[in-house]
Short mmCIF file of N, CA and C in Angstrom, two decimals:
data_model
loop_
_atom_site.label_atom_id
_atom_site.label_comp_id
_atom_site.label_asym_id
_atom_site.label_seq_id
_atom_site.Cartn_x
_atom_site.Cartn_y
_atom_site.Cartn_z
N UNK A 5 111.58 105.39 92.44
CA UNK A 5 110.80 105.38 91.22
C UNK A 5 111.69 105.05 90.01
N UNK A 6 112.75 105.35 89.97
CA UNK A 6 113.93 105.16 88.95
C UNK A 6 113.89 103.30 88.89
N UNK A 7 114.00 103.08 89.96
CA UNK A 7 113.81 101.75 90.18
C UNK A 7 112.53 100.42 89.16
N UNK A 8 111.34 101.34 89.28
CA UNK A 8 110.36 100.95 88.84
C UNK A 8 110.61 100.98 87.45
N UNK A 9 110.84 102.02 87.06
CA UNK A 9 110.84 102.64 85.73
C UNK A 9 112.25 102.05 84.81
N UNK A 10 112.92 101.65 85.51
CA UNK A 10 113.76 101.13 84.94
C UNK A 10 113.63 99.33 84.71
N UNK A 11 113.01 98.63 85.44
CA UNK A 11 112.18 97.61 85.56
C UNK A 11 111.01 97.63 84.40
N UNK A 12 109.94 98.80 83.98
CA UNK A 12 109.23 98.54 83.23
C UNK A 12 110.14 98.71 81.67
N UNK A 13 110.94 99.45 81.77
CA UNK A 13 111.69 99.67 80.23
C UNK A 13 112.35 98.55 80.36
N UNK A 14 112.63 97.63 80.87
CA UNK A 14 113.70 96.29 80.51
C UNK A 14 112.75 95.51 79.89
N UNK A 15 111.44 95.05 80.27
CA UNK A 15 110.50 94.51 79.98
C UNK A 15 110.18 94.76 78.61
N UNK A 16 110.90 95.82 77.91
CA UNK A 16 111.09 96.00 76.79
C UNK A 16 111.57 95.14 75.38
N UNK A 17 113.14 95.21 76.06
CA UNK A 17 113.84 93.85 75.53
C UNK A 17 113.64 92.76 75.50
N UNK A 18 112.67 92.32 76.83
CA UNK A 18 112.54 90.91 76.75
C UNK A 18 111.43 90.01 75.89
N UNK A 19 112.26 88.87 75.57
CA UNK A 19 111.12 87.75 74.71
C UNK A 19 109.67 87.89 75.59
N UNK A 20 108.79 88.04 74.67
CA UNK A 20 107.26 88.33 74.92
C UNK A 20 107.14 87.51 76.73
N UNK A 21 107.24 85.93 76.35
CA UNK A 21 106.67 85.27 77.30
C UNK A 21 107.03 85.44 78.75
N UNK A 22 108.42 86.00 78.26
CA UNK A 22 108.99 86.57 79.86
C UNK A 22 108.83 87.74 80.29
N UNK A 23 108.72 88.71 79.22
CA UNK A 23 107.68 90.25 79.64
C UNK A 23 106.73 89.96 80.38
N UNK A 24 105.84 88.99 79.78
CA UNK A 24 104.36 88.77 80.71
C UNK A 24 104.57 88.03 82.42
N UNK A 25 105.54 87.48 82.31
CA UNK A 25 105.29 87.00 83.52
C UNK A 25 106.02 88.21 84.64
N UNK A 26 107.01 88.77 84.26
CA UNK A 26 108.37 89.42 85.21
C UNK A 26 107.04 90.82 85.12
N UNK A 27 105.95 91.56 84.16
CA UNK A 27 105.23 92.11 84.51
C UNK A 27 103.97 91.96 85.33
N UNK A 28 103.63 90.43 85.58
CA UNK A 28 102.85 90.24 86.35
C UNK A 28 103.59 90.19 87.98
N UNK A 29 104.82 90.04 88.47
CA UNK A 29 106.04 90.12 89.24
C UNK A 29 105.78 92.07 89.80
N UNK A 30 106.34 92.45 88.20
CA UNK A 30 106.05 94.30 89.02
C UNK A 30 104.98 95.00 89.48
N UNK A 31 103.70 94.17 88.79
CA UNK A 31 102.69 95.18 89.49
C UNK A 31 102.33 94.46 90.95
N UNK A 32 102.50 93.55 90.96
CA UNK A 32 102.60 92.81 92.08
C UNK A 32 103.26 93.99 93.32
N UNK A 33 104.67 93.82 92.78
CA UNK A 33 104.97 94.87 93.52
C UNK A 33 104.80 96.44 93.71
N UNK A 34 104.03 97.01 92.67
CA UNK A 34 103.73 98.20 92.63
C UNK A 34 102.61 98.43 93.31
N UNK A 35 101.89 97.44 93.59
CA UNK A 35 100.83 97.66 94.58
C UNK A 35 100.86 97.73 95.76
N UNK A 36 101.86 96.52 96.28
CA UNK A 36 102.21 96.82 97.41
C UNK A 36 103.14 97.95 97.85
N UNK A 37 103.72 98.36 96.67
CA UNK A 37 104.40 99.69 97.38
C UNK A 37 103.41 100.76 97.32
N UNK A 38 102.38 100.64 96.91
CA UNK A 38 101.71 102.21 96.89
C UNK A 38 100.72 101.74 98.24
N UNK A 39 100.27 100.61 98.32
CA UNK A 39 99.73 99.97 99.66
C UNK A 39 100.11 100.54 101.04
N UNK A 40 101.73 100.46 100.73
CA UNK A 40 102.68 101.02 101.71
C UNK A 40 102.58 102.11 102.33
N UNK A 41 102.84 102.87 100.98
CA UNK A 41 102.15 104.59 101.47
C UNK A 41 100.87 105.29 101.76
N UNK A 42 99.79 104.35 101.71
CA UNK A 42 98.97 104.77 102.59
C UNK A 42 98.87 104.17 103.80
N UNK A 43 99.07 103.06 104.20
CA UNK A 43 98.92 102.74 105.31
C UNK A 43 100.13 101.62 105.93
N UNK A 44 100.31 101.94 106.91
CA UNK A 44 102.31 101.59 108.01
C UNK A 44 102.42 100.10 107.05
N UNK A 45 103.37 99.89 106.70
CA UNK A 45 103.27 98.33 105.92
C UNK A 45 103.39 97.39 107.25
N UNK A 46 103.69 95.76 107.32
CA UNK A 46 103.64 95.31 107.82
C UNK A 46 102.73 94.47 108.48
N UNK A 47 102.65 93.44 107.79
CA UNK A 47 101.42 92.10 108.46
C UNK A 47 100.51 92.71 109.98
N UNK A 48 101.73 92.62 111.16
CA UNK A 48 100.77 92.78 112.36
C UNK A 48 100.23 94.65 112.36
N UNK A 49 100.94 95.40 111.42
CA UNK A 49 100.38 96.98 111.38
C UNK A 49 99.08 96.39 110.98
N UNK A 50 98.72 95.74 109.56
CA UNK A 50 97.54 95.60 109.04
C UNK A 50 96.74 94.98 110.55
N UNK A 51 96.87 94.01 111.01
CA UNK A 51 96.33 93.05 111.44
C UNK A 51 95.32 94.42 112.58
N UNK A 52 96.53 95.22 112.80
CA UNK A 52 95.72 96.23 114.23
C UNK A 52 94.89 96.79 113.48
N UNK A 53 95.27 97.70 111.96
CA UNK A 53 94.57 98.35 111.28
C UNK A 53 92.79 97.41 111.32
N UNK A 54 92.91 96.60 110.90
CA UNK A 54 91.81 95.53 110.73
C UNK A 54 91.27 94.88 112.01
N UNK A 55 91.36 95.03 113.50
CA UNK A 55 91.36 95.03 114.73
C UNK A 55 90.58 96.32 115.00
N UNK A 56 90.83 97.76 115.14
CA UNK A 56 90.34 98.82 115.17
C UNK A 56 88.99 99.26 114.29
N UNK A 57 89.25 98.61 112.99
CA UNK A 57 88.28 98.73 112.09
C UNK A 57 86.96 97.83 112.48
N UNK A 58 86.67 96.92 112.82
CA UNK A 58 86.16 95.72 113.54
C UNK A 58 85.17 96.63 114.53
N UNK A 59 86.43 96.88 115.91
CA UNK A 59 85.95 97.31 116.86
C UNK A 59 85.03 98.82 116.70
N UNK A 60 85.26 99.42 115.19
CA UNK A 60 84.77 100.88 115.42
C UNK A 60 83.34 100.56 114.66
N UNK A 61 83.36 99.40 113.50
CA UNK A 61 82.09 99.77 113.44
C UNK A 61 81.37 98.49 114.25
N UNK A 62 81.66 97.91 114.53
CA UNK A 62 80.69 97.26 116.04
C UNK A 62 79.99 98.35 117.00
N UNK A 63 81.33 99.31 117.31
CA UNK A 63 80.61 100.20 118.34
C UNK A 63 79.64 101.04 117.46
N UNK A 64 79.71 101.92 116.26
CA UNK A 64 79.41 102.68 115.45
C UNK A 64 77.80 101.72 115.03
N UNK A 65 77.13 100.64 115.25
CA UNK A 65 76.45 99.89 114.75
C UNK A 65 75.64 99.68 116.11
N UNK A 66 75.60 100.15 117.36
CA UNK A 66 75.42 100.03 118.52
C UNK A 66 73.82 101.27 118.47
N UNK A 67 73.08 101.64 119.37
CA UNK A 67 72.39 102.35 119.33
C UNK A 67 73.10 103.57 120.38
N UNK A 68 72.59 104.65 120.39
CA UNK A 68 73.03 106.04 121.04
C UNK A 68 73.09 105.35 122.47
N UNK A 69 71.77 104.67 123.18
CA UNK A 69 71.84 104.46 124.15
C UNK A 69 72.82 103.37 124.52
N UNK A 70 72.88 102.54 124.01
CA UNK A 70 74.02 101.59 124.42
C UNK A 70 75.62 101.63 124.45
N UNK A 71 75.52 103.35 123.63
CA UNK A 71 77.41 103.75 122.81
C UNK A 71 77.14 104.71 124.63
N UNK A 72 75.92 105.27 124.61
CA UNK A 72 76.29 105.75 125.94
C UNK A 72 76.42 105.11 127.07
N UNK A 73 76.73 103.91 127.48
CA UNK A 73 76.41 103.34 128.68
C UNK A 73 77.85 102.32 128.30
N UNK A 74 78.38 102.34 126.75
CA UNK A 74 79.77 101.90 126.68
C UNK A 74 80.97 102.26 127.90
N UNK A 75 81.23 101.30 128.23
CA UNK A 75 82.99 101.85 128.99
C UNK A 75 84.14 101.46 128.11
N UNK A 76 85.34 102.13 128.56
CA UNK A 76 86.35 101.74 127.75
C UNK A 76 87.04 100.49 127.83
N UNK A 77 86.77 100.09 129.18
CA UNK A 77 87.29 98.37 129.53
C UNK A 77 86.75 97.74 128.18
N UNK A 78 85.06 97.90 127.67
CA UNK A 78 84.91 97.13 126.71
C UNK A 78 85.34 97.49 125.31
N UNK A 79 85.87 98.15 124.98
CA UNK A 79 86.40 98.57 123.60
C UNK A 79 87.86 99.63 123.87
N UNK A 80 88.79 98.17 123.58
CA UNK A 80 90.58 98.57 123.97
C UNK A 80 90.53 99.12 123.12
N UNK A 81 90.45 98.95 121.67
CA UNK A 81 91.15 99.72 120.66
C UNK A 81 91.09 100.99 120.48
N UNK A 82 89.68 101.61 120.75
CA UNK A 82 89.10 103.24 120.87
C UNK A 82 89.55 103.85 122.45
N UNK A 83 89.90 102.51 123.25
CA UNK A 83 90.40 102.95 124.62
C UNK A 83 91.81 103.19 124.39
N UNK A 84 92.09 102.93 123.54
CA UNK A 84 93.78 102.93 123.99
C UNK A 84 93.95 104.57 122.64
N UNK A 85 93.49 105.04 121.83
CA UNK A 85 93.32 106.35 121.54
C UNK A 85 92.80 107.26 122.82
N UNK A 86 92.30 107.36 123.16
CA UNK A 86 91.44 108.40 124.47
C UNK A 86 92.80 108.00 125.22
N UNK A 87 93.46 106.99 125.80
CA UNK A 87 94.51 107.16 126.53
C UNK A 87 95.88 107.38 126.20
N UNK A 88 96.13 107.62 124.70
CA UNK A 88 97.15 108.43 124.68
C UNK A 88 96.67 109.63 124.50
N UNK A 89 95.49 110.38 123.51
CA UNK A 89 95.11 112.09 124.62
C UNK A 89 95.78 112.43 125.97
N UNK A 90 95.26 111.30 126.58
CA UNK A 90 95.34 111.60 128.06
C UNK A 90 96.62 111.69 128.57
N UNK A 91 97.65 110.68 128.20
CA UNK A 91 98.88 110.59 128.21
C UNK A 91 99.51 111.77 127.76
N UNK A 92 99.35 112.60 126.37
CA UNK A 92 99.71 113.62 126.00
C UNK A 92 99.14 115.29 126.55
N UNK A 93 98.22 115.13 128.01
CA UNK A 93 97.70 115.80 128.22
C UNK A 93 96.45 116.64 127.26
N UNK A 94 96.39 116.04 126.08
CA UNK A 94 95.22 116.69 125.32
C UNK A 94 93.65 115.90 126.47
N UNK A 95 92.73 116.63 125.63
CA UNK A 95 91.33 116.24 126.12
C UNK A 95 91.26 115.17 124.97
N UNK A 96 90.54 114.37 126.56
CA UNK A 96 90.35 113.10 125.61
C UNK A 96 89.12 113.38 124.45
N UNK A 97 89.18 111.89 123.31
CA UNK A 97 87.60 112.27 122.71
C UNK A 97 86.82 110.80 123.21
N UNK A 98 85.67 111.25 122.83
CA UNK A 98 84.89 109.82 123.47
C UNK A 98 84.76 108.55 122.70
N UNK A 99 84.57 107.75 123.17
CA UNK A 99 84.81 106.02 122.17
C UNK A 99 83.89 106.76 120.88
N UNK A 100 82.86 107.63 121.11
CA UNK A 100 81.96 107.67 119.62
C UNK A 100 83.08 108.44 118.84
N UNK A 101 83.57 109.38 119.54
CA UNK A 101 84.14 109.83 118.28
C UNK A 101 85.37 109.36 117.85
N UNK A 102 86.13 108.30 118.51
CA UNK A 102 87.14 107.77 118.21
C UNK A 102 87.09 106.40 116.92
N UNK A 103 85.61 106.23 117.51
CA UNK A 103 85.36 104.88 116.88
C UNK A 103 84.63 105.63 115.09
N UNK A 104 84.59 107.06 115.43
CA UNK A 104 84.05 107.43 114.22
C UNK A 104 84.98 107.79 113.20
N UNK A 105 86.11 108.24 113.75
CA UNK A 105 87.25 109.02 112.70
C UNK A 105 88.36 107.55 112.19
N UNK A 106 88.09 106.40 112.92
CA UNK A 106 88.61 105.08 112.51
C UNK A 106 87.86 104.22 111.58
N UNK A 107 86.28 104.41 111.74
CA UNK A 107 85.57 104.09 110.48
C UNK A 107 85.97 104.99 108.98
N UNK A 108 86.06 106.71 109.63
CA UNK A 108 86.56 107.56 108.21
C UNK A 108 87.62 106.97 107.81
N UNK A 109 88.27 106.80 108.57
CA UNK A 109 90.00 106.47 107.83
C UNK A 109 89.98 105.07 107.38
N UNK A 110 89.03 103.99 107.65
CA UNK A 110 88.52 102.79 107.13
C UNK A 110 88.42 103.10 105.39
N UNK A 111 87.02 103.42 105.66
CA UNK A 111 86.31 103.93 104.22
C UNK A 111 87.48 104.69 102.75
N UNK A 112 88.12 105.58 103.53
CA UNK A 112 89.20 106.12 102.69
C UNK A 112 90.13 104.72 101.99
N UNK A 113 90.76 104.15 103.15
CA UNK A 113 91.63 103.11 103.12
C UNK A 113 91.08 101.63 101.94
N UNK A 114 90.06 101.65 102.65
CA UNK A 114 89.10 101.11 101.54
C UNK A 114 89.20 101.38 99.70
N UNK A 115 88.71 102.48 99.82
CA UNK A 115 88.52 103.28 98.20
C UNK A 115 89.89 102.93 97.84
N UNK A 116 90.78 103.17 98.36
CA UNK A 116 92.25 103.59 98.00
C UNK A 116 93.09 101.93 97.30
N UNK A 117 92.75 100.67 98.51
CA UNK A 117 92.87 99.78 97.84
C UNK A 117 92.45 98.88 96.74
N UNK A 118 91.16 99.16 96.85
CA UNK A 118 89.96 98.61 95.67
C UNK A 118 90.88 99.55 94.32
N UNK A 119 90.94 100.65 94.68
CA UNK A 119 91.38 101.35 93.39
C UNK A 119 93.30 100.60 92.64
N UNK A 120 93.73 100.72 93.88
CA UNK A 120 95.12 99.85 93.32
C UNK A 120 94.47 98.52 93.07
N UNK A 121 93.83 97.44 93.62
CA UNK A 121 93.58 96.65 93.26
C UNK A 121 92.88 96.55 91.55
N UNK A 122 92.62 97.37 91.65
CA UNK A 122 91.72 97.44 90.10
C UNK A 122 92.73 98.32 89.13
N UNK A 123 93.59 98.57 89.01
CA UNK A 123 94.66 98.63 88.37
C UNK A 123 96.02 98.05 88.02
N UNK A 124 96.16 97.16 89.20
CA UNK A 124 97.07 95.97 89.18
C UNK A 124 96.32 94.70 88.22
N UNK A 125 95.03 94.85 88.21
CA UNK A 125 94.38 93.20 87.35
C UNK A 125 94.18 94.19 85.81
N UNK A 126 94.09 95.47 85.79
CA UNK A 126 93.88 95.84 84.76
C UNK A 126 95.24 95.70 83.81
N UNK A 127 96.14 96.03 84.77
CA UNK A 127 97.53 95.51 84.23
C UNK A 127 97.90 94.79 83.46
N UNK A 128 97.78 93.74 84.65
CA UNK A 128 97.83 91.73 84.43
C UNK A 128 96.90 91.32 83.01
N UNK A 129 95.85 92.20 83.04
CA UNK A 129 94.66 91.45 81.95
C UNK A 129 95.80 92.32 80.97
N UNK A 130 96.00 93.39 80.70
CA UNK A 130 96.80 94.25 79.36
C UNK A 130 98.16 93.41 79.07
N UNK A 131 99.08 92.76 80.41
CA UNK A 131 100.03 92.84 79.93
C UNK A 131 100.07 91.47 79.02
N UNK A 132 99.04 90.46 80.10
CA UNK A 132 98.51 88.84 79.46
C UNK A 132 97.82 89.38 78.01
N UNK A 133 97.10 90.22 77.38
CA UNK A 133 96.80 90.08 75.95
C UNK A 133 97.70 90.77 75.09
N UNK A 134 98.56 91.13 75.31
CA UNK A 134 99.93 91.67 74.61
C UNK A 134 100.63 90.96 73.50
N UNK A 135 100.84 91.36 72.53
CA UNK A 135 101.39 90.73 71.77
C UNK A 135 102.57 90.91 71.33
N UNK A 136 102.72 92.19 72.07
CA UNK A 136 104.90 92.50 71.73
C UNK A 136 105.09 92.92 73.35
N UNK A 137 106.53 92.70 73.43
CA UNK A 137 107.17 93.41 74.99
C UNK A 137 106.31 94.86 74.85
N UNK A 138 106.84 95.32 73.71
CA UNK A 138 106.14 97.06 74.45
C UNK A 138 105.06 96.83 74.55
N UNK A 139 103.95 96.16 74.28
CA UNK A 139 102.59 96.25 74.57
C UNK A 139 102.62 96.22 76.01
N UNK A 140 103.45 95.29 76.52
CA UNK A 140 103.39 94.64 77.95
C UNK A 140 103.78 96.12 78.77
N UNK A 141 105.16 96.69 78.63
CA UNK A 141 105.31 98.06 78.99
C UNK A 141 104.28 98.57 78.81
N UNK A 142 103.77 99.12 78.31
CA UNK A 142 102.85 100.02 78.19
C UNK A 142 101.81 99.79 78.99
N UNK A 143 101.50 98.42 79.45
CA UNK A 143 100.42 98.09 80.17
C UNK A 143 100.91 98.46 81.77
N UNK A 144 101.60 98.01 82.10
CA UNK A 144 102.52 98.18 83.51
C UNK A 144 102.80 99.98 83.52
N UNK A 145 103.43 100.50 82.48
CA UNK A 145 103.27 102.11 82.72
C UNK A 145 101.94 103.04 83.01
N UNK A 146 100.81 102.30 82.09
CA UNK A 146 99.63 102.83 82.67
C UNK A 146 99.19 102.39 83.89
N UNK A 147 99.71 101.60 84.66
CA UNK A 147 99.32 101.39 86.34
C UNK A 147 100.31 102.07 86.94
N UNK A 148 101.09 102.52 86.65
CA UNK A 148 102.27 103.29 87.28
C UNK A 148 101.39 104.70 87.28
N UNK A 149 100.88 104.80 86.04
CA UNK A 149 100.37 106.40 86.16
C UNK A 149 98.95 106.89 86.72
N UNK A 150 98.42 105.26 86.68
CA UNK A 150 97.00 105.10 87.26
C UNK A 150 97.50 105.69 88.94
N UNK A 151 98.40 105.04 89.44
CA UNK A 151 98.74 105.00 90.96
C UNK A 151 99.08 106.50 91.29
N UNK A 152 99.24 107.29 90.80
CA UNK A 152 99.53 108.19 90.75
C UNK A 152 98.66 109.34 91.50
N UNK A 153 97.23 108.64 90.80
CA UNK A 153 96.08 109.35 91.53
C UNK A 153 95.51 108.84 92.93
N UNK A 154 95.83 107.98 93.12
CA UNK A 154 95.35 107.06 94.49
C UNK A 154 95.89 107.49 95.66
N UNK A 155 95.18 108.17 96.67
CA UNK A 155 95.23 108.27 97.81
C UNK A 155 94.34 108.17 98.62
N UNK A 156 94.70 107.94 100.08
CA UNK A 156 93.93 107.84 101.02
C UNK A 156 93.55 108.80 101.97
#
């Protein structure tokens, strides 16, 4: 965080036109680091994240009778939860409820980015109508403190 913070106070000193851009640069990155901490970083992490999510509400969108007559051959991603239970000797849970607590953690994941997302452009729009460096700080510190509240 020293890191950040020391990044938005330089933005201080600098000639306006280069505040705006090197602040459109940090929230850039401030998003993705708070991105980070809710969910494993990494392209193919997302890619499974967004794989699982797919598969849960497909199944979750299914009728009772058809989630009951589901096997796990047809849905790996909720299969391969029930088989590490199994692996760990816990009781397994069933594709419904696997495919249900991966839609919850969807929805959360969801809120959580829309919300950084909508504080990173709120940024960008503050730091682009700025008319001194500190304006620009100031715009980039209030997404620092916006992020603050965001979790998943």
């Amino acid at each position: 965080c020293r890191m950040i913070t020391a990044a938005i106070n330089a933005l201080r000193g600098m000639p306006l036109a280069v505040a705006k851009v090197r602040a459109s640069v940090i929230t850039h990155d401030l998003a993705e680091l708070h991105r980070s901490r809710i969910a494993n970083p990494g392209a193919g992490q997302l890619d499974a994240y967004r794989e699982k999510a797919a598969e849960a509400k497909a199944f979750n969108e299914m009728t009772t009778v058809q989630q009951a007559v589901a096997t796990e051959a047809d849905w790996p991603w909720p299969a391969s939860a029930i088989d590490v239970a199994r692996d760990l000797g816990q009781t397994a849970p069933s594709l419904a409820d696997v495919a249900t607590e991966v839609s919850t953690a969807q929805a959360a994941w969801s809120s959580a980015h829309i919300m950084i997302e909508r504080l990173r452009r709120v940024a960008n729009a503050g730091a682009e109508a700025a008319t001194t460096a500190e304006d620009v700080a100031l715009a980039v510190e209030a997404m620092l403190d916006g992020l603050k509240g965001v979790s998943a």
